[in-house]
Short mmCIF file of C-alpha atoms and ligand atoms in Angstrom, two decimals:
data_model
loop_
_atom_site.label_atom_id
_atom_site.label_comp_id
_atom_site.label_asym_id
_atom_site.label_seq_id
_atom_site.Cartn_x
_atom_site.Cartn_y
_atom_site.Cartn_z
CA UNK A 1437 46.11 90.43 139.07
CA UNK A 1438 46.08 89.65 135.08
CA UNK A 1439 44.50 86.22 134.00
CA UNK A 1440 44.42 84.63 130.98
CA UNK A 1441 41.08 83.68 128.53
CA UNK A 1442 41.59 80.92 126.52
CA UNK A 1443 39.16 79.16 124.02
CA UNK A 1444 40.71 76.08 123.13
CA UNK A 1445 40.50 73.57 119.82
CA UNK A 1446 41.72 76.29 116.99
CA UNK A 1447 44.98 75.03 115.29
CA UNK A 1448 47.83 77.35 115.32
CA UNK A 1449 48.90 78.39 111.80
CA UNK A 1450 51.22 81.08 110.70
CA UNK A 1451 54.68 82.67 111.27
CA UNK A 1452 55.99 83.83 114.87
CA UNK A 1453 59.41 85.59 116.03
CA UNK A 1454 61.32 84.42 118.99
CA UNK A 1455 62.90 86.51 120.93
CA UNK A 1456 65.96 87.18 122.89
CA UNK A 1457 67.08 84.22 125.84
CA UNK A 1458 66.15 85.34 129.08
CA UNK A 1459 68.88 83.11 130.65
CA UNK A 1460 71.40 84.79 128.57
CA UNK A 1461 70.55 88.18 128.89
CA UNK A 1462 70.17 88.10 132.78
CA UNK A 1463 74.05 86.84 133.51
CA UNK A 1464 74.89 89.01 130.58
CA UNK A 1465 73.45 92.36 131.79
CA UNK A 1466 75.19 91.50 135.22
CA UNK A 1467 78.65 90.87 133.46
CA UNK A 1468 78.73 94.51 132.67
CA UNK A 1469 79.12 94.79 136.05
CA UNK A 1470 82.84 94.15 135.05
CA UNK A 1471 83.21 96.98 132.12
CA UNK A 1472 82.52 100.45 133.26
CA UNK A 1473 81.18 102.50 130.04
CA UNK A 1474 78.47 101.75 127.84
CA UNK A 1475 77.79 98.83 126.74
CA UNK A 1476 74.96 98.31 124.23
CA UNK A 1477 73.14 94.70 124.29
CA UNK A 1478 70.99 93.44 121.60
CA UNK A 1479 67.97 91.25 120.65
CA UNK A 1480 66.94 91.60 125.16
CA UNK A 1481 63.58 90.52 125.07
CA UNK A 1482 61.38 93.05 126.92
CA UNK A 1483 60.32 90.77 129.91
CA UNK A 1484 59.75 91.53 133.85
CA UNK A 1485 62.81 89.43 134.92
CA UNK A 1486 64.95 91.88 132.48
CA UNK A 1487 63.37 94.87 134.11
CA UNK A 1488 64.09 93.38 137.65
CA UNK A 1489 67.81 93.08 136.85
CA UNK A 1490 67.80 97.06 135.88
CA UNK A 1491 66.32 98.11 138.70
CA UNK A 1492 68.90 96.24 140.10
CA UNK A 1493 71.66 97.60 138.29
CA UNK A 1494 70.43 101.20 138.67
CA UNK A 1495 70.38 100.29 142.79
CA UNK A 1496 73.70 100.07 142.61
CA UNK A 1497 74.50 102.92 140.26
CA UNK A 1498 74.19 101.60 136.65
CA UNK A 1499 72.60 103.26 134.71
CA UNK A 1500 69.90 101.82 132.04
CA UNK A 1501 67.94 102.84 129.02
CA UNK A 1502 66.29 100.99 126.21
CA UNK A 1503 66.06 102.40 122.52
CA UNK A 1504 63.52 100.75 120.27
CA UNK A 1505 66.04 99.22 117.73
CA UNK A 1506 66.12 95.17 117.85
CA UNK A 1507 65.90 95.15 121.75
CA UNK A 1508 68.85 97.35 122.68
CA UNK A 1509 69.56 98.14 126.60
CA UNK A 1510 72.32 100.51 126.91
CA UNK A 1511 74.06 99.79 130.29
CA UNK A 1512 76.28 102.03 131.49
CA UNK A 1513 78.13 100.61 134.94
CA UNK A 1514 80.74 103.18 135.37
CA UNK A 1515 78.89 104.83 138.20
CA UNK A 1516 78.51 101.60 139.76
CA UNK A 1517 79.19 102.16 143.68
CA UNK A 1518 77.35 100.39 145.85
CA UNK A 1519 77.98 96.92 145.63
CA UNK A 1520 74.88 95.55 147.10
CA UNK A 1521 71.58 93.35 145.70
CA UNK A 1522 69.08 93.88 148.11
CA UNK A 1523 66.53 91.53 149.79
CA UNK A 1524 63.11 93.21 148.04
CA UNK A 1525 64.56 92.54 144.55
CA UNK A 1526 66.46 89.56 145.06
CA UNK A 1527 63.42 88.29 146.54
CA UNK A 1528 61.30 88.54 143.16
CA UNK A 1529 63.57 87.69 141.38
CA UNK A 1530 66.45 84.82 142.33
CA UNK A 1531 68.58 85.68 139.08
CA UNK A 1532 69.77 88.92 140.78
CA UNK A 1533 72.01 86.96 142.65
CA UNK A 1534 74.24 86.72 139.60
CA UNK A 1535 75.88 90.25 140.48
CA UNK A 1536 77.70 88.30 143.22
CA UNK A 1537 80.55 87.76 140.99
CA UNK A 1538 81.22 90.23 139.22
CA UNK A 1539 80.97 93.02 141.75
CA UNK A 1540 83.18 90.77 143.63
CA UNK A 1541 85.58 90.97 140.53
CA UNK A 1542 85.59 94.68 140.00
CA UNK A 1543 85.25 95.86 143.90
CA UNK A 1544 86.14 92.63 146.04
CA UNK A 1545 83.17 93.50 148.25
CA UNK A 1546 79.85 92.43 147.53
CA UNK A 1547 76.50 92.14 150.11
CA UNK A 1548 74.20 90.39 148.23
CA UNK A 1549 70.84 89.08 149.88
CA UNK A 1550 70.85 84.90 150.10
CA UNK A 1551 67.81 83.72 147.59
CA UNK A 1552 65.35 81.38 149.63
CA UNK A 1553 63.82 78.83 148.61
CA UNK A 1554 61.48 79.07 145.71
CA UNK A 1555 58.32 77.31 143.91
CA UNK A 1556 60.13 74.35 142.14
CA UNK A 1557 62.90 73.69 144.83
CA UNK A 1558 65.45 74.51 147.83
CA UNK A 1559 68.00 75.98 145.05
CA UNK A 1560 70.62 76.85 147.42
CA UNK A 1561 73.98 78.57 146.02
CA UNK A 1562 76.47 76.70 148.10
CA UNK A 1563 78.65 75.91 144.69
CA UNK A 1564 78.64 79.81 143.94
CA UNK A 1565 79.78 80.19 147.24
CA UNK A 1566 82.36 77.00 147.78
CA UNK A 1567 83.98 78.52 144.69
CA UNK A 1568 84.52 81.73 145.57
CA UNK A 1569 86.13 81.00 148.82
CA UNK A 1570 88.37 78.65 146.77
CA UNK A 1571 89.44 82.11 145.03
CA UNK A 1572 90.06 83.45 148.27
CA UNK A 1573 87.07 85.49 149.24
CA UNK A 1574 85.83 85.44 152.90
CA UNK A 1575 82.32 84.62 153.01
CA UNK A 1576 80.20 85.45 156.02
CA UNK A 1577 76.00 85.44 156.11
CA UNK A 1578 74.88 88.10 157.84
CA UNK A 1579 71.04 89.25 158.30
CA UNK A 1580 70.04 87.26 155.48
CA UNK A 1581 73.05 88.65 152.97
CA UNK A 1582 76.11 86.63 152.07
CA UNK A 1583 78.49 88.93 152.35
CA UNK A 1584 81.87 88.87 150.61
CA UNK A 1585 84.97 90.39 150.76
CA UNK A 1586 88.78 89.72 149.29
CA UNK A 1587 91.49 91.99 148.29
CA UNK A 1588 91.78 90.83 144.42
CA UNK A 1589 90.36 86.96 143.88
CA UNK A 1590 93.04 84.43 142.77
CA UNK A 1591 92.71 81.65 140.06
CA UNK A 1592 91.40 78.16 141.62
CA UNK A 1593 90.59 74.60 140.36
CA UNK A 1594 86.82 74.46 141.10
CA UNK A 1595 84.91 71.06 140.45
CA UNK A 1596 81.29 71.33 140.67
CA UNK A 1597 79.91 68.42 142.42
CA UNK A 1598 76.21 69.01 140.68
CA UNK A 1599 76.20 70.84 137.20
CA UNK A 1600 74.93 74.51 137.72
CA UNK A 1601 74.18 76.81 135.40
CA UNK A 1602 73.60 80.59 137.38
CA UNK A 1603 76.95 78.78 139.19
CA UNK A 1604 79.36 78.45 136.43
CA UNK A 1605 78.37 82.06 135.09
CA UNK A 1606 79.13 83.68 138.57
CA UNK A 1607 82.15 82.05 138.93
CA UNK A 1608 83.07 82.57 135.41
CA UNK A 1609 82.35 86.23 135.89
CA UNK A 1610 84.23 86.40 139.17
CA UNK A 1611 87.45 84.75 137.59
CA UNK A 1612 87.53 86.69 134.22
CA UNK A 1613 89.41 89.80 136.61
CA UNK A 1614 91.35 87.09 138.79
CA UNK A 1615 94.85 87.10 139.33
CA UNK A 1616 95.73 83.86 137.84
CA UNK A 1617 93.99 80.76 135.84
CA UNK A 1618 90.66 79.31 137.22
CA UNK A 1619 89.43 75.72 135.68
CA UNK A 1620 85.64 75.22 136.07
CA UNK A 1621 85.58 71.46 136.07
CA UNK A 1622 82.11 69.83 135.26
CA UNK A 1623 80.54 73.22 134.41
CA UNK A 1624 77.51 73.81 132.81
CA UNK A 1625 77.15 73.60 129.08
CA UNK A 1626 74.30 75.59 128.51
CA UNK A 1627 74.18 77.92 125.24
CA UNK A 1628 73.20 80.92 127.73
CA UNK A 1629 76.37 80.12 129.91
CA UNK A 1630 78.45 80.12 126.04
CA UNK A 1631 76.65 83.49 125.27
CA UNK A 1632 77.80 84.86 128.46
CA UNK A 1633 81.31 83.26 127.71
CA UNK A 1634 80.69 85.38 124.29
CA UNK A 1635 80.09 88.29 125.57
CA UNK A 1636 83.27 88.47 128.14
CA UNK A 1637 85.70 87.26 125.48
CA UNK A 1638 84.60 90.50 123.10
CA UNK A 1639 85.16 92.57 126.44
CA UNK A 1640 88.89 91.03 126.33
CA UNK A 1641 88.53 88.26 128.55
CA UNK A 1642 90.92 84.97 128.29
CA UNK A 1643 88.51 81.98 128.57
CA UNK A 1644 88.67 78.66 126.34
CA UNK A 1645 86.85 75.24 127.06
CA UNK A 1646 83.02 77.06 126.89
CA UNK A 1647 80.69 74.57 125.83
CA UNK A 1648 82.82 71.86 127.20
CA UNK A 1649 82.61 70.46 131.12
CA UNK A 1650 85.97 71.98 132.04
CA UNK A 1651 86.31 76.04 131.57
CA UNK A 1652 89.33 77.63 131.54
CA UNK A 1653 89.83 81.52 132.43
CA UNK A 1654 92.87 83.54 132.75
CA UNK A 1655 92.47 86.61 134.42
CA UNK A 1656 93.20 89.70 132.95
CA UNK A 1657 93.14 93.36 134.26
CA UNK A 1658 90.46 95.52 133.05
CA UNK A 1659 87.99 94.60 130.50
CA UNK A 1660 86.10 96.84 127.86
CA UNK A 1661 83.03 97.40 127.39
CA UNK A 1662 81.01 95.43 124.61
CA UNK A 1663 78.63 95.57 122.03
CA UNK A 1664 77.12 92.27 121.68
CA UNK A 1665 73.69 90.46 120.47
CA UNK A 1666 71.91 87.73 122.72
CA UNK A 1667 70.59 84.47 121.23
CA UNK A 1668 67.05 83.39 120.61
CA UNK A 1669 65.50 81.89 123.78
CA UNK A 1670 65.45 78.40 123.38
CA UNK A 1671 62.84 77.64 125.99
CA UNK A 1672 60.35 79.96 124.22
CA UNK A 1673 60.96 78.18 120.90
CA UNK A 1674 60.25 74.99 122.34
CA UNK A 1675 57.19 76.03 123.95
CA UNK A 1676 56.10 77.22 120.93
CA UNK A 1677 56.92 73.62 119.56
CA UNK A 1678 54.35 72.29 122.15
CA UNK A 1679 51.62 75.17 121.20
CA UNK A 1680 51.97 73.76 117.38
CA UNK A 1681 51.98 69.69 118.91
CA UNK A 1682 49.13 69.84 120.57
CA UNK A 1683 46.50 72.07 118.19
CA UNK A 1684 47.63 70.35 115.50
CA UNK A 1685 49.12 73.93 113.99
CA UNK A 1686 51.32 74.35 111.29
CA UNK A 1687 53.93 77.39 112.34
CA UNK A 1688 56.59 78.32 110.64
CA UNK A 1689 59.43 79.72 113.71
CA UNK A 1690 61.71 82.06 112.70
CA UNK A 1691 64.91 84.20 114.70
CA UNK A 1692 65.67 80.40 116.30
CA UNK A 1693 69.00 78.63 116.95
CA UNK A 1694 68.27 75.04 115.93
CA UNK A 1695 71.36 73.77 117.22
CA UNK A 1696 70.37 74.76 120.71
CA UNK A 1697 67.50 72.30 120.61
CA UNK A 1698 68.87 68.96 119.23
CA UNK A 1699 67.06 67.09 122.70
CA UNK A 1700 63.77 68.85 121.93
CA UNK A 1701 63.27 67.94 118.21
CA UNK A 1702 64.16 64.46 119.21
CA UNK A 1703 61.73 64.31 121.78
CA UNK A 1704 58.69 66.46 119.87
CA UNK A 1705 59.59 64.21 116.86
CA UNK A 1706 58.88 60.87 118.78
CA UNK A 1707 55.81 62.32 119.60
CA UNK A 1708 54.76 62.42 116.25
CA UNK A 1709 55.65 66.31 115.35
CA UNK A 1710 57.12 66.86 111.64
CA UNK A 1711 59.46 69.22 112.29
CA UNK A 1712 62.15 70.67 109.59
CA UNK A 1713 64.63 73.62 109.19
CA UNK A 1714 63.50 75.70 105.97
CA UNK A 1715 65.06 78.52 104.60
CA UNK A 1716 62.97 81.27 106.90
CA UNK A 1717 62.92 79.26 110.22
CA UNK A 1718 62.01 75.98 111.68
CA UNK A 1719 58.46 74.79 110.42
CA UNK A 1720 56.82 72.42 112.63
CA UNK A 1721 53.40 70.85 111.88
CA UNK A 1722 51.30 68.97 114.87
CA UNK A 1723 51.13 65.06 114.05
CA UNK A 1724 49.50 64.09 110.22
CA UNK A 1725 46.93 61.50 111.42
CA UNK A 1726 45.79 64.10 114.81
CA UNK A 1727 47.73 61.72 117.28
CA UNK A 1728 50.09 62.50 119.61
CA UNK A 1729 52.05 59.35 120.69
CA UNK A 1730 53.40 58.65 124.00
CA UNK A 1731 57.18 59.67 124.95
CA UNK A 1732 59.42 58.95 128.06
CA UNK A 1733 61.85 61.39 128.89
CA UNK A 1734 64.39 62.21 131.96
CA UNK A 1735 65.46 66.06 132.07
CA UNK A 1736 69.36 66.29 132.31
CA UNK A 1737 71.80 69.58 132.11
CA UNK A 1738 72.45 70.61 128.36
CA UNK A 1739 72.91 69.02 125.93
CA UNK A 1740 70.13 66.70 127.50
CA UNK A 1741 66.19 67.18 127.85
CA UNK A 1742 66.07 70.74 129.41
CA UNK A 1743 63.83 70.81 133.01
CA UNK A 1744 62.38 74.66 131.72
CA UNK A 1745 60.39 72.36 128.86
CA UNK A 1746 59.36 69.50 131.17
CA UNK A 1747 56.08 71.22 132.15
CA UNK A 1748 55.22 72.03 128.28
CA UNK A 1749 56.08 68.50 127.45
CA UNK A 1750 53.73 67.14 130.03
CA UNK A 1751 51.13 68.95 128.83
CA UNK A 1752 51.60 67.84 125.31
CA UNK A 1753 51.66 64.28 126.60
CA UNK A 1754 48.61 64.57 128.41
CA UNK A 1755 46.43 63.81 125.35
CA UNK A 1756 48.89 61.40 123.95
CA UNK A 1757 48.01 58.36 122.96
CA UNK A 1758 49.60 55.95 125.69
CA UNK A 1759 51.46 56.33 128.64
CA UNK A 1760 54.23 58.58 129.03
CA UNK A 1761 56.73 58.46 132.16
CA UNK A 1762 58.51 61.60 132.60
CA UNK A 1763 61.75 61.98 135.25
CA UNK A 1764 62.90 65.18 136.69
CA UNK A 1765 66.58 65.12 138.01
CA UNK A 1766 67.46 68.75 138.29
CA UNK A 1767 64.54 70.23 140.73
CA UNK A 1768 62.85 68.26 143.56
CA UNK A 1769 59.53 69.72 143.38
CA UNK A 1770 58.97 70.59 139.85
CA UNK A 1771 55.88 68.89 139.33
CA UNK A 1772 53.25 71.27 140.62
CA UNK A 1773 50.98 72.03 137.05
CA UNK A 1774 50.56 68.02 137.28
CA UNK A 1775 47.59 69.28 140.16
CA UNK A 1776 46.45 71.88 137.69
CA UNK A 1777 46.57 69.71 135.00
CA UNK A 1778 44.29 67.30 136.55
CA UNK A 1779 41.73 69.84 137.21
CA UNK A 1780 41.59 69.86 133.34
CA UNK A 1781 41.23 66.20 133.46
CA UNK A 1782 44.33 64.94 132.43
CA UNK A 1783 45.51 61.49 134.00
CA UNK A 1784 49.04 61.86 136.09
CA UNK A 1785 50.14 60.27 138.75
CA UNK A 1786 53.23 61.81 140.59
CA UNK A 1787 55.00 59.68 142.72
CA UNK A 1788 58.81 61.18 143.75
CA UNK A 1789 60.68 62.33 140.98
CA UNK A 1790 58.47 60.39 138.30
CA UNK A 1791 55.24 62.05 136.39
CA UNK A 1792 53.24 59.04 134.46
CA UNK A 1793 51.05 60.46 132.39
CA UNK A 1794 48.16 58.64 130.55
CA UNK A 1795 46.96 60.07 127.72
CA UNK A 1796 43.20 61.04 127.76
CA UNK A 1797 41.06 61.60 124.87
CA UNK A 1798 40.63 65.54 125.62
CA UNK A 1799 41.35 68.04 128.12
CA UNK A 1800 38.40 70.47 129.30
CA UNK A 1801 38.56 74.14 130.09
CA UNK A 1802 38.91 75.31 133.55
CA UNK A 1803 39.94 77.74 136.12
CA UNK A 1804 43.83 76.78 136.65
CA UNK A 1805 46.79 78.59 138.57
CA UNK A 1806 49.96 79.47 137.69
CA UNK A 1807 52.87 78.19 140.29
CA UNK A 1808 56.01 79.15 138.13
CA UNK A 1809 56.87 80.46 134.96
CA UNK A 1810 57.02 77.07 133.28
CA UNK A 1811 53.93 75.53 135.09
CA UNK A 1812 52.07 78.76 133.99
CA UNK A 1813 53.35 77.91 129.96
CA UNK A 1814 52.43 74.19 130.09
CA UNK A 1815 48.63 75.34 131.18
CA UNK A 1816 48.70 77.48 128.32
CA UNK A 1817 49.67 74.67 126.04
CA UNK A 1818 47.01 72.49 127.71
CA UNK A 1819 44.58 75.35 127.08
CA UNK A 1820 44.98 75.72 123.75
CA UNK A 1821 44.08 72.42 122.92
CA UNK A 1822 41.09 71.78 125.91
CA UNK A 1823 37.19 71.97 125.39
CA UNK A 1824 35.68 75.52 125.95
CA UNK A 1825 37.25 78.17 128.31
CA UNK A 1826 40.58 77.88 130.56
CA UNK A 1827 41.02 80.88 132.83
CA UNK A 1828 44.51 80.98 134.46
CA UNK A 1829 45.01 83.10 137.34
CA UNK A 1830 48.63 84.88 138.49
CA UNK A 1831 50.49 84.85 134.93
CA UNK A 1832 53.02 87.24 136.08
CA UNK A 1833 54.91 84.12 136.51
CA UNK A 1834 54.41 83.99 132.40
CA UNK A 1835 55.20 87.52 132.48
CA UNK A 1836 58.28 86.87 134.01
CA UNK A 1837 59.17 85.28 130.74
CA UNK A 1838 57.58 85.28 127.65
CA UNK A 1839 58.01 88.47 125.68
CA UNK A 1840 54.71 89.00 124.23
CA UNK A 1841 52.81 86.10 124.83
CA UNK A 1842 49.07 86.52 124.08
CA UNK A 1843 49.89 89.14 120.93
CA UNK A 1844 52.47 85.88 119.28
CA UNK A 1845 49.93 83.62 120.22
CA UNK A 1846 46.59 85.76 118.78
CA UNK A 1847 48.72 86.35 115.31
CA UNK A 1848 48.95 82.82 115.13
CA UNK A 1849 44.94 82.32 115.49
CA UNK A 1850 44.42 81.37 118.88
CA UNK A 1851 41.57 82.70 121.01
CA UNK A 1852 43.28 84.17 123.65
CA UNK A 1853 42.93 87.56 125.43
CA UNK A 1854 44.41 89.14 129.16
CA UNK A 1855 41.91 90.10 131.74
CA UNK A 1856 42.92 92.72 134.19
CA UNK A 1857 41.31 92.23 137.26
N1 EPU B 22 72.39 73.54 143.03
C1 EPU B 22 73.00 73.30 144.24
N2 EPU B 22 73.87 74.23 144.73
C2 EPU B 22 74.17 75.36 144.05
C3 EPU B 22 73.55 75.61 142.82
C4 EPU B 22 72.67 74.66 142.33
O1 EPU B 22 72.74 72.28 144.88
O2 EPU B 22 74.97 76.17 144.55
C5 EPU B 22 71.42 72.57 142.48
C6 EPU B 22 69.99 73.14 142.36
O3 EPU B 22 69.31 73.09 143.56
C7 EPU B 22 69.41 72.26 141.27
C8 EPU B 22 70.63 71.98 140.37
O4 EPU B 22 71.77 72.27 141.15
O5 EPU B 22 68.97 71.06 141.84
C9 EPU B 22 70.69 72.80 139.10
O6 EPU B 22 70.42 74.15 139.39
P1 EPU B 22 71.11 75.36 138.60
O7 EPU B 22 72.03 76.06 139.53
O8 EPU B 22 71.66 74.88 137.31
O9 EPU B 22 69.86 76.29 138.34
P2 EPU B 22 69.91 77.87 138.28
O10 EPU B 22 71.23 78.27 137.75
O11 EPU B 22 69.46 78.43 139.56
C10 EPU B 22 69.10 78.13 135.79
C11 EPU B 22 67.95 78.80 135.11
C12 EPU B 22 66.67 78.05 135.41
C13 EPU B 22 66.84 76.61 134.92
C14 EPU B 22 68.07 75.97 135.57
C15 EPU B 22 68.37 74.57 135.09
C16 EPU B 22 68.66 81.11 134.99
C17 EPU B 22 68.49 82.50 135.43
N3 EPU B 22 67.87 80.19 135.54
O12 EPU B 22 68.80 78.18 137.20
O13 EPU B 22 65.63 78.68 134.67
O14 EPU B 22 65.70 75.85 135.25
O15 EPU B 22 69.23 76.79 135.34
O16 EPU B 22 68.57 74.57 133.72
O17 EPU B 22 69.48 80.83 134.13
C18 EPU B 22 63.43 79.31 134.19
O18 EPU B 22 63.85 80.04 133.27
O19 EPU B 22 62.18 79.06 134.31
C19 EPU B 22 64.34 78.73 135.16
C20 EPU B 22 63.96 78.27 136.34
#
C-alpha cells in the first residue's frame, strides 16, 4: 500500500493546473449510457474513481479509450447490453450506482448492486429509488441488488425531502427519455449536477430550471451522442486554497471556475487568505502577518459551505489563532481526520455534529491514516505545514481523487514524495 512522505514548514509558491471535476465527470460518463455512439468527453481528470466507472461501463458493454489530448475518454455505449453494476465494483466505488438511471431510461431494466454503508455515513439511496417508482418503475431488492424494471418511465412530480446530489442526476438521467414532464422539486444545485444538465441538453435533451431547486425535464425519444468538456473540480481548487493558507504560499491557480466557489473565498478570506482573480487564474497568498484567524462554518448543499472541503478547512483551522466551531449537516460521521489530527497535536473536540477546534501554535509530524478521500487531503494540508515528517498510510483514498497529487504539489516546492510499500 502507497504512503505519503511529507516534510512540512516550506511555503508553497508557484503556478498549478486544476483539473477536471470528478463529480461531474462520474454522472457524466454514466449519462452516455443514454446515447449509443461515441461520445468524446473532455478535460476527465485521470483518477481511480474515473477508471472504476470504465470498468464499469465496459462490464456492461461500453466500450472506453483515452487519447492523450486535454483528458479525452471516448465512450462508445452502443454495445451496451447488459444492464447490470455489479457488487465488486459498486462496492469500491459508491458512484457506480449512478448507471441506475439511465440504463433504466434506455432499457427499462436495470440490476444494480445496493451501495452499503460507507466511511463518512449510512448514505442510503431511498430518494433515487422513491423517485423512480414515482415514474413507474417496480423496484424489488434482491440478493443485495435493487432491481428495476418498467416498460418506458413516465414524467412525475418528485420533491426531495433532503437535497441530494448523485439523486437529482439519476433521476434527471432517468427522466431525460421519459414519456412526459418530470419536476425535480428541491434538487440539488451543484455545478457538477448543471454540467451533467449540460451535457444532456447538447445530446438533445429538454430540461430548464438547472441550477435552480425545481428541475424541469421533458422527455424526448432518442438522444445523440455528445461532445462536451467537464469543469474544473472545485473541491481540488479549494484544497489547494488550504495548501497555500496554511504554508503561508503564494500560488497562482489557474483552469478554475471562480464562480463555483463564492462560499469558499468567503470562508478562506475570513481566515485571513488574500485571495484575487488575475488575468491567468486565481492567486491566493497565505495570511500577510503569518496568522491564520479563527472561522465558524456549517456545511450546507451548494451554493453553501461544501462538506468535501470541511476536512481541509479543519485542518487549516487547526493552527488558527482562536477557536473555530465547525457544523456538519450533510454526513453523520464525517469527522474521522479530527482523531488523526490530534495525533499531530491539534486541539478538537467532537461532540455530535460539532468540531471545535482550538488553534495550537504548531502541528508536529506523525504517522496518520487516511479514512476517506477528504480526511486523507486535510492530513496532507496539516502536513504541509507540521514540524518534521508526516507519513500517511492508505492514500488510495487520495488516489481516488486528486489527479496528480504529489507531482502539483512538488512543482509548487513542497517536500513530498510516494512510498510504495
Ligand atoms: N440521502 C438520503 N437518501 C438518499 C440520498 C441521500 O438520505 O437517497 C442523504 C445522505 O445520506 C446525505 C445527504 O442526503 O446525508 C446528502 O447526500 P447526497 O446524496 O447529496 O450525496 P451523494 O450524492 O452520495 C455527492 C458527492 C459526494 C459529496 C456529496 C455532498 C458524487 C459522486 N459524490 O454524494 O462527494 O460529499 O454529494 O455534496 O458526486 C467526495 O467527492 O469526496 C464525495 C463524498
Amino acid at each position: 500500500m502507497d504512503k505519503l512522505l511529507i516534510r512540512g514548514g516550506k511555503a508553497l509558491r508557484g503556478e498549478v493546473e486544476i483539473s477536471g471535476a470528478k463529480n461531474a465527470a462520474l454522472p457524466i460518463m454514466a449519462a452516455t449510457i443514454l446515447s449509443p455512439g461515441l461520445n468524446t468527453l473532455y478535460n476527465i481528470p485521470d483518477l481511480k474513481d474515473i477508471k472504476t466507472m470504465s470498468t464499469v461501463l465496459e462490464s456492461m458493454g461500453g466500450k472506453v479509450a483515452r487519447a492523450d489530448e486535454d483528458g479525452a475518454l471516448m465512450i462508445n455505449t452502443e454495445g451496451v447490453e447488459t444492464v447490470e453494476a455489479p457488487y465488486e465494483l459498486v462496492k469500491t466505488m459508491r458512484a457506480s450506482v449512478l448507471t441506475l438511471g439511465p440504463l433504466m431510461a434506455r432499457f427499462g431494466y436495470a440490476r444494480v448492486s445496493m451501495p452499503g454503508g460507507c466511511a463518512i455515513g449510512a448514505r442510503p439511496i431511498n430518494l433515487h429509488l422513491m423517485g423512480l417508482e414515482k415514474m413507474g418503475a417496480e423496484i424489488t431488492l434482491s440478493q443485495g441488488y435493487v432491481v428495476a424494471r418498467a416498460e418506458r418511465l413516465k414524467g412525475a412530480d418528485i420533491n426531495f425531502d433532503t437535497v441530494t446530489v448523485t439523486g437529482t442526476e439519476n433521476l434527471m438521467m432517468a427522466a431525460v427519455l421519459a414519456n412526459g414532464v418530470t419536476r425535480l422539486e428541491n434538487a440539488a444545485r451543484e455545478p457538477e449536477v448543471c454540467d451533467l444538465a449540460g451535457v444532456l441538453i447538447q445530446m438533445g435533451a429538454h430540461i430548464t430550471g438547472v441550477g435552480t431547486p425545481l428541475i424541469e425535464i421533458e422527455g424526448v425519444n432518442e438522444l445523440k451522442p455528445a461532445n462536451y468538456r467537464i469543469i474544473p473540480d472545485r473541491i481540488e481548487t479549494g484544497t489547494f486554497l488550504a495548501f497555500a493558507g496554511i504554508t503561508g504560499g503564494d500560488i497562482l491557480i489557474k483552469n478554475c471556475e471562480v464562480t463555483h466557489i463564492g462560499s469558499l473565498i468567503k470562508k478562506f478570506m475570513e481566515a485571513g487568505l488574500n485571495i484575487n482573480e488575475e488575468a491567468g487564474g486565481l492567486r491566493v497568498i497565505g495570511p500577510h502577518a503569518g496568522i491564520l484567524k479563527a472561522a465558524e462554518v456549517a456545511t450546507s448543499p451548494y451554493p453553501g459551505f461544501p462538506t468535501d472541503m470541511q476536512a481541509q478547512l479543519m485542518a487549516l483551522m487547526c493552527v488558527a489563532d482562536g477557536t473555530s466551531i465547525i457544523r456538519e449537516t450533510i454526513f453523520e460521521n464525517r469527522f474521522m481526520h479530527a482523531a488523526e489530527l490530534r495525533r499531530m497535536g491539534a486541539n478538537i473536540e467532537v461532540e455530535d455534529n460539532l468540531a471545535i477546534v482550538k488553534g495550537v501554535n504548531k502541528l508536529l509530524g506523525a504517522q496518520v491514516m487516511a479514512t476517506d478521500l477528504r480526511a486523507s487531503a486535510s492530513l496532507v494540508v496539516a502536513a504541509l505545514a507540521a514540524e518534521g515528517e508526516t507519513i500517511i498510510d492508505r492514500i488510495y483514498h487520495l488516489d481516488r481523487g486528486y489527479e496528480k497529487i504529489e507531482y502539483k504539489l512538488s512543482k509548487l516546492g513542497a517536500d513530498i514524495h510516494r512510498v510504495s510499500a
